[in-house]
mmCIF file of C-alpha atoms in Angstrom:
data_model
loop_
_atom_site.group_PDB
_atom_site.id
_atom_site.type_symbol
_atom_site.label_atom_id
_atom_site.label_comp_id
_atom_site.label_asym_id
_atom_site.label_seq_id
_atom_site.Cartn_x
_atom_site.Cartn_y
_atom_site.Cartn_z
ATOM 1 C CA MET V 257 0.311 -0.183 -0.053
ATOM 2 C CA ALA V 258 1.396 3.103 -1.221
ATOM 3 C CA THR V 259 1.810 5.638 1.528
ATOM 4 C CA ASP V 260 1.722 10.067 1.617
ATOM 5 C CA SER V 261 4.979 11.276 2.579
ATOM 6 C CA ALA V 262 3.506 14.642 2.806
ATOM 7 C CA ALA V 263 3.168 15.851 6.107
ATOM 8 C CA PRO V 264 -0.664 16.281 6.973
ATOM 9 C CA ALA V 265 -2.395 19.390 6.612
ATOM 10 C CA ALA V 266 -2.950 21.893 9.989
ATOM 11 C CA PRO V 267 -6.478 21.649 11.090
ATOM 12 C CA ALA V 268 -9.109 24.266 10.023
ATOM 13 C CA PRO V 269 -9.187 25.602 13.842
ATOM 14 C CA ALA V 270 -4.999 25.908 14.016
ATOM 15 C CA ARG V 271 -5.033 27.883 10.484
ATOM 16 C CA ARG V 272 -7.910 30.321 12.320
ATOM 17 C CA LEU V 273 -6.183 30.847 15.379
ATOM 18 C CA LEU V 274 -2.431 31.664 13.150
ATOM 19 C CA LEU V 275 -4.563 34.404 10.944
ATOM 20 C CA LEU V 276 -4.974 35.762 14.886
ATOM 21 C CA ILE V 277 -1.791 36.536 15.235
ATOM 22 C CA VAL V 278 -0.932 39.543 13.660
ATOM 23 C CA PRO V 279 -3.712 41.864 14.259
ATOM 24 C CA ALA V 280 -3.781 40.342 18.065
ATOM 25 C CA LEU V 281 -0.108 41.828 18.459
ATOM 26 C CA ALA V 282 -1.313 45.246 16.346
ATOM 27 C CA VAL V 283 -4.397 45.624 18.506
ATOM 28 C CA GLY V 284 -2.222 44.901 21.865
ATOM 29 C CA VAL V 285 0.816 47.430 20.794
ATOM 30 C CA ALA V 286 -1.216 50.334 20.349
ATOM 31 C CA SER V 287 -3.923 49.825 22.927
ATOM 32 C CA ALA V 288 -0.377 50.238 25.496
ATOM 33 C CA LEU V 289 0.616 52.868 23.466
ATOM 34 C CA ILE V 290 -2.803 55.088 24.295
ATOM 35 C CA LEU V 291 -2.585 53.810 27.698
ATOM 36 C CA LEU V 292 1.030 55.741 28.232
ATOM 37 C CA GLY V 293 0.387 58.448 25.779
ATOM 38 C CA VAL V 294 -2.619 59.079 28.126
ATOM 39 C CA SER V 295 -0.712 57.842 31.742
ATOM 40 C CA LEU V 296 2.148 59.910 30.690
ATOM 41 C CA LEU V 297 0.221 63.351 29.229
ATOM 42 C CA ALA V 298 -1.976 63.007 32.988
ATOM 43 C CA GLU V 299 1.553 63.034 34.970
ATOM 44 C CA ALA V 300 2.575 66.377 33.533
ATOM 45 C CA PHE V 301 -0.277 67.936 33.733
ATOM 46 C CA GLN V 302 -0.626 66.887 37.569
ATOM 47 C CA ASP V 303 2.778 68.233 37.730
ATOM 48 C CA VAL V 304 1.590 71.550 36.737
ATOM 49 C CA LEU V 305 -1.287 71.987 38.824
ATOM 50 C CA TRP V 306 -0.173 70.258 42.063
ATOM 51 C CA GLU V 307 3.495 71.841 42.266
ATOM 52 C CA THR V 308 4.248 74.564 39.044
ATOM 53 C CA LEU V 309 1.089 76.133 40.019
ATOM 54 C CA PRO V 310 0.735 76.092 43.449
ATOM 55 C CA ASP V 311 4.423 77.197 44.030
ATOM 56 C CA ALA V 312 3.834 80.025 42.248
ATOM 57 C CA LEU V 313 0.894 81.092 44.190
ATOM 58 C CA SER V 314 2.704 80.357 47.252
ATOM 59 C CA ILE V 315 0.277 77.858 48.177
ATOM 60 C CA GLY V 316 0.695 74.977 49.836
ATOM 61 C CA GLY V 317 0.195 71.531 47.022
ATOM 62 C CA TYR V 318 -1.764 69.715 49.290
ATOM 63 C CA SER V 319 -3.654 72.315 51.837
ATOM 64 C CA SER V 320 -7.133 71.986 52.048
ATOM 65 C CA LEU V 321 -7.419 75.347 50.509
ATOM 66 C CA TRP V 322 -5.523 74.080 47.227
ATOM 67 C CA MET V 323 -7.299 70.580 47.593
ATOM 68 C CA ILE V 324 -10.855 72.209 47.446
ATOM 69 C CA VAL V 325 -10.242 74.539 44.799
ATOM 70 C CA MET V 326 -8.472 72.516 42.350
ATOM 71 C CA LEU V 327 -10.913 69.270 42.446
ATOM 72 C CA THR V 328 -13.594 72.174 41.943
ATOM 73 C CA ALA V 329 -12.143 73.445 39.278
ATOM 74 C CA ILE V 330 -11.490 70.314 37.701
ATOM 75 C CA GLY V 331 -14.666 69.443 37.853
ATOM 76 C CA LEU V 332 -15.924 72.534 36.186
ATOM 77 C CA VAL V 333 -13.826 71.983 33.532
ATOM 78 C CA THR V 334 -14.519 68.478 33.147
ATOM 79 C CA GLY V 335 -18.236 69.224 33.161
ATOM 80 C CA LEU V 336 -17.515 72.049 30.250
ATOM 81 C CA VAL V 337 -15.660 69.673 28.286
ATOM 82 C CA VAL V 338 -18.513 66.975 28.548
ATOM 83 C CA ARG V 339 -21.341 69.556 27.535
ATOM 84 C CA ALA V 340 -19.183 70.184 24.567
ATOM 85 C CA VAL V 341 -17.522 67.348 23.021
ATOM 86 C CA PRO V 342 -19.037 65.149 20.404
ATOM 87 C CA GLY V 343 -20.936 62.503 22.194
ATOM 88 C CA ARG V 344 -20.693 63.897 25.762
ATOM 89 C CA ALA V 345 -17.829 61.891 25.949
ATOM 90 C CA GLY V 346 -19.514 58.619 26.214
ATOM 91 C CA PRO V 347 -22.495 57.444 27.740
ATOM 92 C CA ASP V 348 -23.117 57.948 31.718
ATOM 93 C CA PRO V 349 -19.818 56.117 33.661
ATOM 94 C CA ALA V 350 -21.475 54.725 36.192
ATOM 95 C CA THR V 351 -23.691 52.945 33.768
ATOM 96 C CA MET V 352 -20.461 51.397 32.175
ATOM 97 C CA GLY V 353 -18.241 48.206 32.948
ATOM 98 C CA LEU V 354 -14.731 47.330 32.070
ATOM 99 C CA VAL V 355 -15.301 46.011 29.348
ATOM 100 C CA ASP V 356 -18.196 46.763 27.268
ATOM 101 C CA PRO V 357 -19.992 46.963 23.754
ATOM 102 C CA PRO V 358 -17.655 49.656 20.730
ATOM 103 C CA LEU V 359 -18.669 53.626 21.260
ATOM 104 C CA PRO V 360 -18.397 55.081 17.836
ATOM 105 C CA PRO V 361 -15.192 56.896 17.160
ATOM 106 C CA LEU V 362 -16.227 60.188 17.137
ATOM 107 C CA VAL V 363 -16.430 59.943 21.346
ATOM 108 C CA VAL V 364 -12.836 58.951 21.348
ATOM 109 C CA PRO V 365 -11.005 61.878 21.991
ATOM 110 C CA GLY V 366 -13.695 63.710 24.046
ATOM 111 C CA LEU V 367 -13.387 60.585 26.589
ATOM 112 C CA LEU V 368 -9.731 60.694 26.442
ATOM 113 C CA VAL V 369 -9.332 64.327 27.452
ATOM 114 C CA VAL V 370 -11.834 64.246 30.172
ATOM 115 C CA THR V 371 -9.809 61.292 31.965
ATOM 116 C CA VAL V 372 -6.540 63.277 31.473
ATOM 117 C CA LEU V 373 -8.561 65.894 33.618
ATOM 118 C CA ALA V 374 -9.550 63.641 36.085
ATOM 119 C CA LEU V 375 -6.525 61.419 36.222
ATOM 120 C CA ALA V 376 -4.314 64.987 36.289
ATOM 121 C CA GLY V 377 -6.523 66.729 38.578
ATOM 122 C CA GLY V 378 -6.394 64.366 41.839
ATOM 123 C CA VAL V 379 -10.126 62.757 41.132
ATOM 124 C CA SER V 380 -10.224 59.091 42.685
ATOM 125 C CA LEU V 381 -10.561 57.063 39.526
ATOM 126 C CA GLY V 382 -8.305 54.638 37.441
ATOM 127 C CA PRO V 383 -7.674 55.135 33.968
ATOM 128 C CA GLU V 384 -8.779 51.220 33.193
ATOM 129 C CA ASN V 385 -12.592 52.063 32.180
ATOM 130 C CA PRO V 386 -12.117 54.658 29.939
ATOM 131 C CA ILE V 387 -8.920 53.774 28.100
ATOM 132 C CA THR V 388 -10.565 50.429 27.771
ATOM 133 C CA ALA V 389 -13.695 51.843 25.937
ATOM 134 C CA ALA V 390 -11.107 54.027 23.689
ATOM 135 C CA ASN V 391 -9.189 51.109 22.652
ATOM 136 C CA ILE V 392 -12.466 48.779 22.035
ATOM 137 C CA ALA V 393 -13.803 51.758 20.025
ATOM 138 C CA LEU V 394 -10.359 51.964 17.678
ATOM 139 C CA ALA V 395 -9.989 48.672 17.400
ATOM 140 C CA PHE V 396 -13.199 47.947 16.566
ATOM 141 C CA TRP V 397 -13.353 50.931 14.293
ATOM 142 C CA ALA V 398 -10.065 49.963 12.474
ATOM 143 C CA GLY V 399 -11.095 46.533 11.975
ATOM 144 C CA ARG V 400 -14.264 46.073 10.748
ATOM 145 C CA ARG V 401 -12.330 48.552 7.996
ATOM 146 C CA LEU V 402 -9.483 45.881 7.832
ATOM 147 C CA VAL V 403 -10.963 42.868 7.942
ATOM 148 C CA PRO V 404 -15.283 43.675 7.471
ATOM 149 C CA ASP V 405 -16.282 40.437 7.788
ATOM 150 C CA ALA V 406 -14.601 39.728 11.367
ATOM 151 C CA PRO V 407 -16.890 39.045 14.004
ATOM 152 C CA ALA V 408 -17.293 42.389 16.136
ATOM 153 C CA GLU V 409 -16.689 40.378 19.312
ATOM 154 C CA LEU V 410 -12.884 39.727 18.281
ATOM 155 C CA TRP V 411 -12.029 43.525 18.100
ATOM 156 C CA LEU V 412 -13.724 43.705 21.539
ATOM 157 C CA GLY V 413 -11.636 40.712 23.266
ATOM 158 C CA LEU V 414 -8.594 41.826 21.711
ATOM 159 C CA ALA V 415 -8.723 45.663 22.374
ATOM 160 C CA ALA V 416 -9.565 44.634 25.938
ATOM 161 C CA ALA V 417 -6.928 41.778 26.393
ATOM 162 C CA GLY V 418 -4.495 44.488 25.409
ATOM 163 C CA THR V 419 -5.451 47.049 27.592
ATOM 164 C CA ILE V 420 -5.500 45.052 30.604
ATOM 165 C CA GLY V 421 -2.295 43.309 29.805
ATOM 166 C CA ALA V 422 -0.822 46.694 29.551
ATOM 167 C CA LEU V 423 -2.745 48.333 33.074
ATOM 168 C CA PHE V 424 -1.572 45.052 35.301
ATOM 169 C CA GLY V 425 2.074 44.617 33.585
ATOM 170 C CA THR V 426 1.031 40.626 32.558
ATOM 171 C CA PRO V 427 -1.489 39.356 30.074
ATOM 172 C CA VAL V 428 -2.783 36.799 33.199
ATOM 173 C CA ALA V 429 -4.808 39.785 34.227
ATOM 174 C CA ALA V 430 -6.502 39.784 30.692
ATOM 175 C CA ALA V 431 -7.255 36.235 30.539
ATOM 176 C CA LEU V 432 -8.487 35.631 33.889
ATOM 177 C CA ILE V 433 -11.064 38.506 33.298
ATOM 178 C CA LEU V 434 -12.040 37.294 29.599
ATOM 179 C CA SER V 435 -12.215 33.728 31.018
ATOM 180 C CA GLU V 436 -14.927 34.597 32.980
ATOM 181 C CA THR V 437 -16.555 36.605 30.387
ATOM 182 C CA LEU V 438 -16.452 34.116 28.213
ATOM 183 C CA ALA V 439 -17.761 31.095 30.853
ATOM 184 C CA SER V 440 -20.823 32.943 30.866
ATOM 185 C CA THR V 441 -20.828 33.554 27.200
ATOM 186 C CA PRO V 442 -21.701 30.968 24.257
ATOM 187 C CA GLY V 443 -19.744 30.139 21.305
ATOM 188 C CA ALA V 444 -17.629 27.708 19.503
ATOM 189 C CA GLY V 445 -15.107 26.381 19.862
ATOM 190 C CA ALA V 446 -12.489 25.258 23.424
ATOM 191 C CA LEU V 447 -12.232 27.735 25.842
ATOM 192 C CA TRP V 448 -8.114 28.180 25.097
ATOM 193 C CA ASP V 449 -8.770 29.034 21.603
ATOM 194 C CA ARG V 450 -11.521 31.941 22.068
ATOM 195 C CA LEU V 451 -8.610 33.369 24.422
ATOM 196 C CA PHE V 452 -5.978 32.589 21.872
ATOM 197 C CA GLY V 453 -6.127 36.255 19.827
ATOM 198 C CA PRO V 454 -6.922 38.226 22.952
ATOM 199 C CA LEU V 455 -3.924 36.133 25.134
ATOM 200 C CA ALA V 456 -1.414 37.574 22.107
ATOM 201 C CA ALA V 457 -2.881 41.109 22.688
ATOM 202 C CA GLY V 458 -2.543 40.764 26.522
ATOM 203 C CA ALA V 459 1.168 39.312 25.835
ATOM 204 C CA ALA V 460 2.058 42.230 23.609
ATOM 205 C CA GLY V 461 0.305 44.704 25.825
ATOM 206 C CA SER V 462 1.807 43.766 28.424
ATOM 207 C CA LEU V 463 5.799 43.741 26.664
ATOM 208 C CA THR V 464 4.963 47.286 25.267
ATOM 209 C CA MET V 465 4.054 48.918 28.738
ATOM 210 C CA THR V 466 6.952 46.908 30.549
ATOM 211 C CA LEU V 467 9.760 47.773 28.040
ATOM 212 C CA ALA V 468 8.340 51.396 28.097
ATOM 213 C CA ALA V 469 7.514 51.899 31.797
ATOM 214 C CA HIS V 470 8.604 49.225 33.770
ATOM 215 C CA PRO V 471 5.137 48.475 35.876
ATOM 216 C CA SER V 472 5.085 47.145 39.087
ATOM 217 C CA PHE V 473 2.329 46.111 41.724
ATOM 218 C CA ASP V 474 4.806 44.928 44.037
ATOM 219 C CA LEU V 475 4.428 47.013 46.982
ATOM 220 C CA SER V 476 7.567 45.376 48.679
ATOM 221 C CA LEU V 477 5.216 43.943 52.076
ATOM 222 C CA PRO V 478 7.669 42.589 54.552
ATOM 223 C CA ASP V 479 7.925 39.147 54.346
ATOM 224 C CA TYR V 480 5.194 36.116 55.404
ATOM 225 C CA PRO V 481 6.664 34.453 57.942
ATOM 226 C CA GLY V 482 4.812 31.478 57.224
ATOM 227 C CA PRO V 483 0.956 30.274 57.379
ATOM 228 C CA HIS V 484 -0.067 29.828 61.001
ATOM 229 C CA TRP V 485 -3.786 28.657 61.975
ATOM 230 C CA GLY V 486 -4.371 31.960 63.064
ATOM 231 C CA ASP V 487 -3.561 33.337 59.728
ATOM 232 C CA LEU V 488 -6.318 31.478 58.342
ATOM 233 C CA LEU V 489 -9.138 33.420 61.086
ATOM 234 C CA SER V 490 -7.485 36.862 60.111
ATOM 235 C CA ALA V 491 -8.015 35.972 56.686
ATOM 236 C CA VAL V 492 -11.869 35.306 56.839
ATOM 237 C CA VAL V 493 -12.240 38.334 59.154
ATOM 238 C CA ILE V 494 -10.092 40.931 56.793
ATOM 239 C CA THR V 495 -11.414 39.687 53.515
ATOM 240 C CA SER V 496 -14.788 39.710 55.242
ATOM 241 C CA ALA V 497 -14.843 43.085 56.320
ATOM 242 C CA GLY V 498 -13.046 44.609 52.792
ATOM 243 C CA ALA V 499 -16.123 42.874 51.603
ATOM 244 C CA LEU V 500 -18.552 44.549 53.731
ATOM 245 C CA LEU V 501 -16.583 48.508 53.225
ATOM 246 C CA GLY V 502 -16.910 47.458 49.416
ATOM 247 C CA LEU V 503 -20.672 46.148 49.021
ATOM 248 C CA ALA V 504 -21.695 49.554 51.842
ATOM 249 C CA ALA V 505 -20.521 51.464 48.950
ATOM 250 C CA VAL V 506 -22.506 49.526 45.889
ATOM 251 C CA TYR V 507 -25.597 49.972 48.151
ATOM 252 C CA VAL V 508 -25.215 53.477 48.186
ATOM 253 C CA PHE V 509 -24.086 54.261 44.555
ATOM 254 C CA PRO V 510 -27.417 54.484 43.194
ATOM 255 C CA LEU V 511 -28.528 56.726 45.869
ATOM 256 C CA VAL V 512 -25.584 59.054 45.341
ATOM 257 C CA HIS V 513 -26.020 58.911 42.023
ATOM 258 C CA ARG V 514 -29.660 59.562 42.233
ATOM 259 C CA GLY V 515 -28.896 62.886 43.814
ATOM 260 C CA PHE V 516 -26.244 63.562 40.910
ATOM 261 C CA ARG V 517 -28.649 63.125 38.501
ATOM 262 C CA ALA V 518 -31.413 65.754 40.450
ATOM 263 C CA LEU V 519 -29.171 68.394 39.243
ATOM 264 C CA ARG V 520 -29.897 67.968 35.879
ATOM 265 C CA HIS V 521 -26.727 69.451 34.188
ATOM 266 C CA PRO V 522 -23.201 67.500 33.716
ATOM 267 C CA VAL V 523 -21.507 70.988 34.492
ATOM 268 C CA VAL V 524 -23.614 71.543 38.236
ATOM 269 C CA ALA V 525 -23.352 67.726 38.869
ATOM 270 C CA MET V 526 -19.301 68.112 38.269
ATOM 271 C CA THR V 527 -18.458 70.738 39.457
ATOM 272 C CA ALA V 528 -20.325 69.787 42.746
ATOM 273 C CA GLY V 529 -18.755 66.156 42.784
ATOM 274 C CA GLY V 530 -15.579 68.194 42.582
ATOM 275 C CA LEU V 531 -16.115 70.274 45.654
ATOM 276 C CA PHE V 532 -17.511 67.382 48.112
ATOM 277 C CA LEU V 533 -14.050 65.056 46.575
ATOM 278 C CA GLY V 534 -12.011 67.982 47.873
ATOM 279 C CA LEU V 535 -13.822 68.333 50.967
ATOM 280 C CA LEU V 536 -12.764 64.670 51.444
ATOM 281 C CA GLY V 537 -9.557 65.131 50.470
ATOM 282 C CA ALA V 538 -9.125 67.882 52.830
ATOM 283 C CA LEU V 539 -10.635 65.474 55.684
ATOM 284 C CA GLY V 540 -8.377 62.616 54.484
ATOM 285 C CA GLY V 541 -5.345 64.069 53.325
ATOM 286 C CA HIS V 542 -3.962 64.187 50.101
ATOM 287 C CA LEU V 543 -3.101 60.672 49.382
ATOM 288 C CA THR V 544 -6.447 59.807 49.339
ATOM 289 C CA LEU V 545 -6.424 61.982 46.314
ATOM 290 C CA PHE V 546 -5.862 60.518 42.626
ATOM 291 C CA LYS V 547 -6.332 57.025 41.031
ATOM 292 C CA GLY V 548 -4.544 55.753 44.473
ATOM 293 C CA LEU V 549 -1.644 53.277 42.502
ATOM 294 C CA ASP V 550 1.322 55.887 43.850
ATOM 295 C CA GLU V 551 -0.272 56.309 47.223
ATOM 296 C CA VAL V 552 -0.425 53.667 48.051
ATOM 297 C CA LYS V 553 2.984 52.640 47.428
ATOM 298 C CA THR V 554 3.915 55.263 50.270
ATOM 299 C CA LEU V 555 1.481 53.583 52.534
ATOM 300 C CA ALA V 556 2.543 50.087 52.399
ATOM 301 C CA ALA V 557 6.342 51.929 53.309
ATOM 302 C CA ASP V 558 5.616 52.406 56.440
ATOM 303 C CA PRO V 559 2.806 49.987 57.823
ATOM 304 C CA ASP V 560 3.711 51.612 61.949
ATOM 305 C CA GLY V 561 3.512 55.343 60.387
ATOM 306 C CA TRP V 562 -0.263 55.944 61.157
ATOM 307 C CA SER V 563 -2.682 54.802 63.457
ATOM 308 C CA ALA V 564 -4.879 51.973 63.187
ATOM 309 C CA GLY V 565 -8.147 55.018 63.723
ATOM 310 C CA GLU V 566 -5.735 57.303 60.394
ATOM 311 C CA PHE V 567 -5.877 53.746 58.152
ATOM 312 C CA ALA V 568 -9.445 53.164 58.610
ATOM 313 C CA GLY V 569 -10.101 56.787 58.045
ATOM 314 C CA MET V 570 -8.427 57.200 54.713
ATOM 315 C CA ALA V 571 -10.114 53.767 53.753
ATOM 316 C CA VAL V 572 -13.340 55.279 54.580
ATOM 317 C CA VAL V 573 -13.070 58.641 52.665
ATOM 318 C CA LYS V 574 -10.827 56.796 49.853
ATOM 319 C CA THR V 575 -14.384 54.808 49.254
ATOM 320 C CA ALA V 576 -16.179 57.299 49.250
ATOM 321 C CA ALA V 577 -14.250 59.367 47.046
ATOM 322 C CA LEU V 578 -14.529 56.576 44.520
ATOM 323 C CA VAL V 579 -18.613 56.232 45.051
ATOM 324 C CA ILE V 580 -18.940 60.290 44.406
ATOM 325 C CA ALA V 581 -16.237 60.360 41.389
ATOM 326 C CA ALA V 582 -18.532 57.472 39.551
ATOM 327 C CA THR V 583 -21.628 58.879 39.846
ATOM 328 C CA CYS V 584 -21.283 62.859 39.231
ATOM 329 C CA GLY V 585 -19.477 61.917 35.711
ATOM 330 C CA PHE V 586 -16.157 61.846 36.307
ATOM 331 C CA ARG V 587 -14.790 58.923 33.522
ATOM 332 C CA GLY V 588 -12.476 56.602 35.339
ATOM 333 C CA GLY V 589 -12.166 52.750 37.212
ATOM 334 C CA ARG V 590 -12.366 51.542 39.767
ATOM 335 C CA ILE V 591 -10.152 48.961 40.659
ATOM 336 C CA PHE V 592 -7.214 51.152 41.563
ATOM 337 C CA PRO V 593 -8.994 53.465 43.870
ATOM 338 C CA ALA V 594 -10.243 50.047 45.428
ATOM 339 C CA VAL V 595 -6.650 48.469 45.998
ATOM 340 C CA PHE V 596 -6.109 52.204 47.999
ATOM 341 C CA SER V 597 -9.308 51.320 50.138
ATOM 342 C CA GLY V 598 -7.911 47.433 50.794
ATOM 343 C CA VAL V 599 -4.892 48.334 51.564
ATOM 344 C CA ALA V 600 -5.080 50.708 54.075
ATOM 345 C CA LEU V 601 -8.024 48.492 55.480
ATOM 346 C CA GLY V 602 -5.585 46.101 55.597
ATOM 347 C CA LEU V 603 -3.457 47.991 57.274
ATOM 348 C CA CYS V 604 -5.651 48.920 60.199
ATOM 349 C CA ALA V 605 -6.285 45.608 61.300
ATOM 350 C CA HIS V 606 -2.289 45.111 61.361
ATOM 351 C CA ALA V 607 -2.310 48.307 63.381
ATOM 352 C CA LEU V 608 -4.796 46.798 65.906
ATOM 353 C CA VAL V 609 -3.560 43.279 66.283
ATOM 354 C CA ASP V 610 0.046 43.556 65.587
ATOM 355 C CA ALA V 611 -0.175 39.640 65.135
ATOM 356 C CA VAL V 612 -1.268 39.974 62.006
ATOM 357 C CA PRO V 613 1.290 39.846 59.066
ATOM 358 C CA VAL V 614 1.335 43.173 56.962
ATOM 359 C CA SER V 615 1.288 41.430 53.849
ATOM 360 C CA LEU V 616 -1.571 39.032 55.195
ATOM 361 C CA ALA V 617 -3.647 41.925 56.125
ATOM 362 C CA VAL V 618 -2.720 43.704 52.922
ATOM 363 C CA THR V 619 -3.881 41.175 50.666
ATOM 364 C CA CYS V 620 -7.006 40.333 52.484
ATOM 365 C CA GLY V 621 -8.089 43.124 52.751
ATOM 366 C CA VAL V 622 -7.644 43.853 49.095
ATOM 367 C CA LEU V 623 -9.144 40.828 48.292
ATOM 368 C CA GLY V 624 -12.891 41.931 50.058
ATOM 369 C CA ILE V 625 -13.372 45.041 48.664
ATOM 370 C CA LEU V 626 -12.316 43.565 44.777
ATOM 371 C CA LEU V 627 -14.768 41.125 44.956
ATOM 372 C CA ALA V 628 -17.443 43.695 46.185
ATOM 373 C CA ILE V 629 -16.627 46.405 43.721
ATOM 374 C CA THR V 630 -15.814 44.449 40.525
ATOM 375 C CA ARG V 631 -17.797 40.870 41.443
ATOM 376 C CA GLN V 632 -14.754 39.207 39.520
ATOM 377 C CA GLY V 633 -13.411 36.519 41.632
ATOM 378 C CA TRP V 634 -10.211 35.567 39.357
ATOM 379 C CA LEU V 635 -9.389 39.784 39.050
ATOM 380 C CA SER V 636 -9.548 39.669 42.837
ATOM 381 C CA LEU V 637 -7.532 37.451 43.615
ATOM 382 C CA PHE V 638 -4.801 38.079 41.250
ATOM 383 C CA THR V 639 -4.892 41.540 42.393
ATOM 384 C CA ALA V 640 -4.436 41.037 45.963
ATOM 385 C CA ALA V 641 -1.588 38.015 45.254
ATOM 386 C CA VAL V 642 0.792 40.207 42.767
ATOM 387 C CA LEU V 643 0.831 43.289 45.754
ATOM 388 C CA ALA V 644 2.980 40.413 47.720
ATOM 389 C CA SER V 645 4.252 38.516 45.501
ATOM 390 C CA ASP V 646 4.296 35.554 48.121
ATOM 391 C CA MET V 647 3.138 31.932 46.489
ATOM 392 C CA ASP V 648 2.833 31.269 50.411
ATOM 393 C CA LEU V 649 0.272 33.424 50.884
ATOM 394 C CA ILE V 650 -1.689 31.993 47.993
ATOM 395 C CA PRO V 651 -3.851 29.218 49.651
ATOM 396 C CA LEU V 652 -4.682 31.699 52.540
ATOM 397 C CA LEU V 653 -6.139 34.052 50.228
ATOM 398 C CA CYS V 654 -8.080 31.461 48.276
ATOM 399 C CA VAL V 655 -9.532 30.099 51.398
ATOM 400 C CA ALA V 656 -10.411 33.400 52.511
ATOM 401 C CA THR V 657 -12.321 34.182 48.880
ATOM 402 C CA LEU V 658 -14.869 31.751 49.843
ATOM 403 C CA PRO V 659 -16.632 33.733 52.408
ATOM 404 C CA GLY V 660 -15.962 36.854 50.911
ATOM 405 C CA TRP V 661 -17.868 35.221 47.504
ATOM 406 C CA LEU V 662 -20.459 34.309 49.815
ATOM 407 C CA LEU V 663 -21.033 37.754 50.976
ATOM 408 C CA VAL V 664 -20.756 38.965 48.104
ATOM 409 C CA THR V 665 -23.184 36.801 45.743
ATOM 410 C CA GLY V 666 -26.073 37.776 44.525
ATOM 411 C CA ARG V 667 -25.754 41.593 45.800
ATOM 412 C CA PRO V 668 -25.911 44.572 43.408
ATOM 413 C CA LEU V 669 -23.670 45.639 40.967
ATOM 414 C CA MET V 670 -21.294 48.678 41.182
ATOM 415 C CA GLN V 671 -22.805 49.463 37.595
ATOM 416 C CA LEU V 672 -26.514 50.536 36.745
ATOM 417 C CA ARG V 673 -28.535 50.919 34.612
ATOM 418 C CA GLU V 674 -29.484 53.585 32.296
ATOM 419 C CA ASP V 675 -32.866 54.277 34.312
ATOM 420 C CA GLY V 676 -30.724 54.209 37.453
ATOM 421 C CA THR V 677 -31.439 51.086 39.116
ATOM 422 C CA PRO V 678 -28.770 48.546 40.141
ATOM 423 C CA MET V 679 -27.618 46.003 37.964
ATOM 424 C CA ARG V 680 -27.297 42.080 39.211
#
């Protein structure tokens, strides 16, 4: 019998996945560069607003007066921009999640402008939601013109993964978030077939950001001394406390949103929101301003530098600032400020009970509040774990996730429908 010496043809799924590599890499790199550009512009503008300008006026950059004036002014200016730009810089941010359907491309410039204003002005929101929305809109617009037959979900997944990979400095975060989304969405092919393109985009985004900016979530916390039976109880209690703090924010979210919506005008609502944020900043101190990533490293560098009451106050103030910023109309994400609240809560627990290791307290505080605010189990567990970079904490965090999830599952989301009612 004659044998065919030619190599067998690659199966159709493999050929299809190979065709995704080039667009995935392109979208991932572009997503990271847009994030990097917005971040650098916001940092430069922040220096002007909080250092150059107050120095020129001989006013303390982080005095209570300057915080109130600056955040009120940022609210006013941002409201005017939202009113003037095409598409009002996108939908009401209280109705938007981390990964949403594509926006019209004409909305993107205005959305990026108001994002820079919020990041530079001290608003307690991160860049993740608006940057992901902008990258999805641009990838969808370009992709439909270059490959019109490709499904819309392809470009959405690639852009979301590229942005999330760049934000966290690793494609693992993108894969974990999208795996939760894909698990609840019917579709053909194995899960890893559906994750292949997004994982490539996430890798391209994370490598681009790592090479350009060297981001790190590691807080350089004290080494965890090793698990003890008492640590198991501490992990469960602190995670549950973080989840309860996050749930408190979730439940007041629609009420605060209703109050700002009653003002009926984005300029008025955002100016009022900026005033409230300035007052909260004056109450909690300048570390409770901004998205919180740099500020949380300041807290972690000196776990004994504040009292338990001061840590608790910062956690509550930051959480309140997150709710106000996300409901009055500022564009931004909720992950980074929630991380700050969780770290402050964990340090409060350590200050109250010195026997609780700092690394355990901090990671469990972050885990609990992220479970409530994001309702993403893998994201919450991953973010908590990378803050300490200690594998010995993983089993405790996995156990602590279980009671934390029991507290938050079935509860409302920190996201509203267009009529202002909570989503579940």
